[in-house]
Amino acid sequence: MLIRFEETGVIVEVPAAAEFQNALRSAAFDWPVSEVASGVPVSRVVPADGRYVLESPGREPVAASAVEAVCGLIVDVADAVIAEAPARLWLHCGAVEFGGRLVVFPSQSHAGKSTLTARLAAGGHTVLGDDILPLSEDDRQGVALGIAPRLRLPLPSAASAAFNRFVTENTAASDGRYLYLDADCGALAPRGTSREIGAVVLLDRREETPARFSRAGSSETLQTLIRQNFTGDDKAARQLERLHALVARLPCLKLTYSDLEDAVSLLENRFRRWPITTDDLPAGTDVSMVAPQAPVLDGFDADRPFRQAPGIELRQVEGDLFLADANGTGIYHLNAIGTCIWNLLAEPISAREAEAILCQAFPDEPAARISCDTRALFAEMNQAGFIEAAA
């Protein structure tokens, strides 16, 4: 059967099987769908020997449970909806209400975003989403899509008995590996609910460490939001400007924790009233971000001069530089040394010449490392179109 997600032009083909339909209704609990007679689906779910195969562009078809197939289908639907609204910011994050404002938790690998979001729901906080959050046109509010939080099982071994009971009693659909929370738990915001964003909290989950807050650096927060921004076709320079403005006006914190209950207690105490301050918090340590894909150095000429390409938009944040091509969709981050190289490229210069200058400026750094990093950065920026060969 073909169905269309309301308020969009997104059509998918799904089986009528009760098991699958229940999982779909559980996931998109407040996102109405209607059956349509015709249309081109963005993806299909096909039943196969008691399992379900999701067929969509760029995805290897694999037989899965109804819940897993719905997970993949929701991703495809979200991608299509984002493509329909390219001028909107879409953040990959959890979003939970505290005292009438949203605290957003940008997605970071193994940081426990969804589990923390569900635990806050168990404590009576309204959840606008645990994965995708569209922002309002002025970027000041987050808007609920009507998609239920999805939890990975099993829950952490240290999860409290009360939280385990909440999850057990409020499971809408599960396959033993993932589950969707039931909308009847009373903590999931209906579709279209909007709240002003009050703060950004980066999650840093570690082994055996006391829960604590610190101030998140603007550069690290901006890097994180850039990576967790799903916005499709809007110009990169405009995205950078908007995300930078978001970071500049909001309190940005880092929550380091291992114990879920301690983390919840800190959040509830910090955000019990607005506005908040971070003046009492120590500066956080900038954790290593995901490394960019290594550039192809084969054939790179270290003696060829390059210069900055025209039309590049810049934002400097805490000594780091963010570049955006006004005609493209890429945003590039440079640390302090990368910023030095960018400044050298204001005039034609080769990678070898830049290496010599940097070796003099940073005598304690191994020359071989400076040479490797400089050539890699030249090659990568050339591939990305941020620099061009000088005549």
Tab-separated table of C-alpha atoms in Angstrom, residues 49 62 86 109 144 176 189 218 264 288 329 373 380 391:
chain	number	residue	atom	x	y	z
A	49	ASP	CA	9.584	-14.813	5.102
A	62	VAL	CA	18.612	-6.492	4.353
A	86	PRO	CA	16.084	23.208	2.524
A	109	SER	CA	28.674	8.858	19.303
A	144	ALA	CA	8.263	18.489	17.484
A	176	GLY	CA	14.434	-6.968	21.715
A	189	ALA	CA	5.070	16.457	22.693
A	218	SER	CA	32.012	28.106	21.295
A	264	VAL	CA	19.515	13.924	35.452
A	288	SER	CA	38.708	15.300	19.877
A	329	THR	CA	27.203	23.407	0.741
A	373	ASP	CA	50.016	17.938	7.978
A	380	GLU	CA	42.185	18.719	1.219
A	391	ALA	CA	48.758	31.512	-12.026
